[in-house]
GROMACS .gro file of C-alpha atoms in nm:
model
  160
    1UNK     CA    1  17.740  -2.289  12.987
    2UNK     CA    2  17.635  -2.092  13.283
    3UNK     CA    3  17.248  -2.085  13.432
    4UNK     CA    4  17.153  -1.733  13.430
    5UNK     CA    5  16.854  -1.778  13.633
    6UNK     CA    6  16.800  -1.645  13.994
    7UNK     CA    7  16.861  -1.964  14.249
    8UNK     CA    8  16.570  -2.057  14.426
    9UNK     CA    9  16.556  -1.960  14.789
   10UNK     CA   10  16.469  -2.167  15.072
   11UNK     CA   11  16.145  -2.214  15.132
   12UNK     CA   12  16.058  -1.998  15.502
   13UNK     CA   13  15.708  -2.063  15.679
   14UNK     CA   14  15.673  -1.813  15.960
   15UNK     CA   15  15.387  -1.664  16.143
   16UNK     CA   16  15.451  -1.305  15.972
   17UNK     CA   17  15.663  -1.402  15.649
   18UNK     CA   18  15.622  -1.679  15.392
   19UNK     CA   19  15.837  -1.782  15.133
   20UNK     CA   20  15.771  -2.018  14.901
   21UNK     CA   21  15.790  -2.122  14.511
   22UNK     CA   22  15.957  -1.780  14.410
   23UNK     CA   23  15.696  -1.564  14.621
   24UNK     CA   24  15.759  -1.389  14.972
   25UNK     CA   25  15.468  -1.297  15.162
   26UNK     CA   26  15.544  -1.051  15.501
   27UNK     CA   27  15.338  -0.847  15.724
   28UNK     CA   28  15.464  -0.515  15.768
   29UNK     CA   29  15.294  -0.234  15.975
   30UNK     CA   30  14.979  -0.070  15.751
   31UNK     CA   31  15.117   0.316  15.742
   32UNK     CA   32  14.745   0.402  15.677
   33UNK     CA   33  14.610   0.304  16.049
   34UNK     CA   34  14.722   0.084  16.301
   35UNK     CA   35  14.668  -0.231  16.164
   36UNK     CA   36  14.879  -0.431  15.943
   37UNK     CA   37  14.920  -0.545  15.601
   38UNK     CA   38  15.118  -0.774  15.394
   39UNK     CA   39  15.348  -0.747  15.112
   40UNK     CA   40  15.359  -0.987  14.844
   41UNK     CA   41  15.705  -1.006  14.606
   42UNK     CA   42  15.804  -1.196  14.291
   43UNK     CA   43  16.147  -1.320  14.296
   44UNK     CA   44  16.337  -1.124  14.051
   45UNK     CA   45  16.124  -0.788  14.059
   46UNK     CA   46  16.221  -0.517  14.221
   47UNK     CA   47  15.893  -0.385  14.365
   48UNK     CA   48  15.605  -0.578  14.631
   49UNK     CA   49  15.331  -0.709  14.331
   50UNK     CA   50  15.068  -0.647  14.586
   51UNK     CA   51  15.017  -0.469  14.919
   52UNK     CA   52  14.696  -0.555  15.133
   53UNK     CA   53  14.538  -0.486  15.426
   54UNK     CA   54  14.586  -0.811  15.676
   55UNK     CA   55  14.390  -0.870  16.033
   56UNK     CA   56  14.470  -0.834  16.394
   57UNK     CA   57  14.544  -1.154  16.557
   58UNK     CA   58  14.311  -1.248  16.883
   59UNK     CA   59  14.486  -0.982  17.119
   60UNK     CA   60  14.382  -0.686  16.893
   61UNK     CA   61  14.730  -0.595  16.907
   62UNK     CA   62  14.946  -0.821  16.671
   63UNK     CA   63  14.903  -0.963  16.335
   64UNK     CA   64  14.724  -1.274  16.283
   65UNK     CA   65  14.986  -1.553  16.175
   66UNK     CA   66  14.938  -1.679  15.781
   67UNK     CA   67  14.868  -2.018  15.703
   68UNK     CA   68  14.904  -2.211  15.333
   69UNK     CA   69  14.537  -2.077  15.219
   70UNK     CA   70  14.606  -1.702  15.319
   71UNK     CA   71  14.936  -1.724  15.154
   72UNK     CA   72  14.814  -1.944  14.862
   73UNK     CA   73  14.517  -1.682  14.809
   74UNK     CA   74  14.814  -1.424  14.805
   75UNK     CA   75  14.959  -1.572  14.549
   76UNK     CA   76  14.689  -1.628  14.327
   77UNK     CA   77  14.560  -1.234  14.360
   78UNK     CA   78  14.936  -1.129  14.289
   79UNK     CA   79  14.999  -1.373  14.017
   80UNK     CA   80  14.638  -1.219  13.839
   81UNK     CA   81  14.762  -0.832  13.932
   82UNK     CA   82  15.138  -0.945  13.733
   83UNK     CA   83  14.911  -1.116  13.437
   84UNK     CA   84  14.663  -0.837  13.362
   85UNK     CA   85  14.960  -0.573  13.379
   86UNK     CA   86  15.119  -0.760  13.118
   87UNK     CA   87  14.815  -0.747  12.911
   88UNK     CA   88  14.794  -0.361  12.965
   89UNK     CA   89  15.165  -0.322  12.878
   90UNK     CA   90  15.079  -0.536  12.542
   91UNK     CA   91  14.797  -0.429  12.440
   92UNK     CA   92  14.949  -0.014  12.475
   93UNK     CA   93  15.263  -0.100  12.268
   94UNK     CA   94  15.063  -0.295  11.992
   95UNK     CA   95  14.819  -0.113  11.761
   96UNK     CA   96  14.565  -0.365  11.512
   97UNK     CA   97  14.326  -0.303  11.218
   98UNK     CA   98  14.198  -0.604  11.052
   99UNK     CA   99  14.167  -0.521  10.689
  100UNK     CA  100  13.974  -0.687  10.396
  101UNK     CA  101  14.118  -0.674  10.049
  102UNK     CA  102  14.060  -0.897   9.726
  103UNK     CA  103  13.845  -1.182   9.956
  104UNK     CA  104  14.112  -1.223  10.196
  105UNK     CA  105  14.123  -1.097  10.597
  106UNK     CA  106  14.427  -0.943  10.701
  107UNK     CA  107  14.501  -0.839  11.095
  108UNK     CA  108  14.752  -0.492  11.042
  109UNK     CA  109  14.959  -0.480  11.380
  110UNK     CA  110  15.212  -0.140  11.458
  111UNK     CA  111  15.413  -0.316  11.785
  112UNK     CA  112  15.630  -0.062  11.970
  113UNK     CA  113  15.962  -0.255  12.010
  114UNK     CA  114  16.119  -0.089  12.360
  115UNK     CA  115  16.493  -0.094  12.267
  116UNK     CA  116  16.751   0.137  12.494
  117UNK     CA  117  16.926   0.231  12.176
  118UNK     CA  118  16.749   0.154  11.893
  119UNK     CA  119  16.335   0.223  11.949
  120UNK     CA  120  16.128   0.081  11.654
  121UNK     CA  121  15.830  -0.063  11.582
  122UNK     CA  122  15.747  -0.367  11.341
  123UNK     CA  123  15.481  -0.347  11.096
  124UNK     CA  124  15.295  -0.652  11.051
  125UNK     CA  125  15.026  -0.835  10.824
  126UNK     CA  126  14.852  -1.156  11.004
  127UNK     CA  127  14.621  -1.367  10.733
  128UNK     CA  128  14.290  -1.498  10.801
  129UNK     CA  129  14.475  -1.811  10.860
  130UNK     CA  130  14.714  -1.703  11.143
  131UNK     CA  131  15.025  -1.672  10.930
  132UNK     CA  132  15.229  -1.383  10.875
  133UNK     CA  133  15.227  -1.284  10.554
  134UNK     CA  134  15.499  -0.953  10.610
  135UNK     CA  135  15.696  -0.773  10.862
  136UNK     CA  136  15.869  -0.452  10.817
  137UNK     CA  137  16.114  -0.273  11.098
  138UNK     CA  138  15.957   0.104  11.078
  139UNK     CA  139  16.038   0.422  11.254
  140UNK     CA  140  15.898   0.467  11.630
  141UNK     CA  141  15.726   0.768  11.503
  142UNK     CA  142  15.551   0.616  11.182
  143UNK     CA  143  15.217   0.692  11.112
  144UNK     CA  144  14.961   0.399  11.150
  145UNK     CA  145  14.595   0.496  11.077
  146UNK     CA  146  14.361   0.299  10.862
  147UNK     CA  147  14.441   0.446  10.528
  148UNK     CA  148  14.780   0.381  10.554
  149UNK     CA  149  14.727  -0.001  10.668
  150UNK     CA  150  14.455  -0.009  10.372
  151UNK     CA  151  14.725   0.104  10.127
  152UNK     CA  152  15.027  -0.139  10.255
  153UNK     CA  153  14.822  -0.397  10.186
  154UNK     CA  154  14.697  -0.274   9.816
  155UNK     CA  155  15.067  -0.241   9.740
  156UNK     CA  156  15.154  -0.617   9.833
  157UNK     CA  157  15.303  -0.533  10.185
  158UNK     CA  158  15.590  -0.354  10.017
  159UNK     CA  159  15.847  -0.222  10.258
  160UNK     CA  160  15.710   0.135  10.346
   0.00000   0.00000   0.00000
């Protein structure tokens, strides 16, 4: 069975780049002024998480080197900017009504499913309990407003 994860890279503790627990942390030159600012990556993403400004060192010349709390507070700001773009990209492919019907709550969810070659979207029905109760595979296009959701659940969660 092979490991299809990305090997971890040595760790690297330099005055302008940092690598460390599947981050890299390096100063490049701040194309805004002429100061400097660092670059945070994720191992396995394509694109820096997180550019910042960073400070001069003494001479007013060069960058200042990092140490483990720069770089740790790097980390911890990137790891947060990775987290709440997640959310975002959740909460814009997944659409909820919470619906009432013979004494019972139901939470209605329309998820966007992302697929290459085969887009969809799964209809749901959550109970006041936390179980799911149906899921249907529905066109990327189909129509989710309140009366529809309201009339699923009348009809039993019936395939629409």
């Amino acid at each position: 069975m092979s490991d299809e994860r990305t090997p971890a890279e040595p760790e690297v503790m330099e005055p302008t780049f940092w690598r460390k627990n599947g981050w890299t942390a390096r100063v490049i030159k701040n194309e805004e002024d002429d100061g400097w600012a660092v670059e945070i990556r994720k191992q396995g993403l394509s694109e820096p998480v997180l550019i910042s400004p960073w400070v001069m060192g003494r001479d007013k010349k060069n960058p200042k080197p990092f140490d483990a709390t720069a770089f740790a507070t790097f980390v911890k700001t990137a790891s947060e900017v990775l987290d709440r773009s997640a959310r975002q990209r959740e909460q814009a492919m997944t659409k909820k009504l919470s619906i009432a019907w013979e004494g019972r709550w139901y939470e209605v969810r329309l998820e966007l499913v992302a697929d290459e070659y085969e887009p969809h979207a799964l209809l749901s029905a959550i109970d006041d309990a936390g179980a799911t109760v149906a899921k249907h595979r529905v066109p990327v296009n189909f129509k989710f407003t309140r009366d529809v959701a309201n009339q699923w659940v009348r009809d039993g969660f019936r395939e629409p």
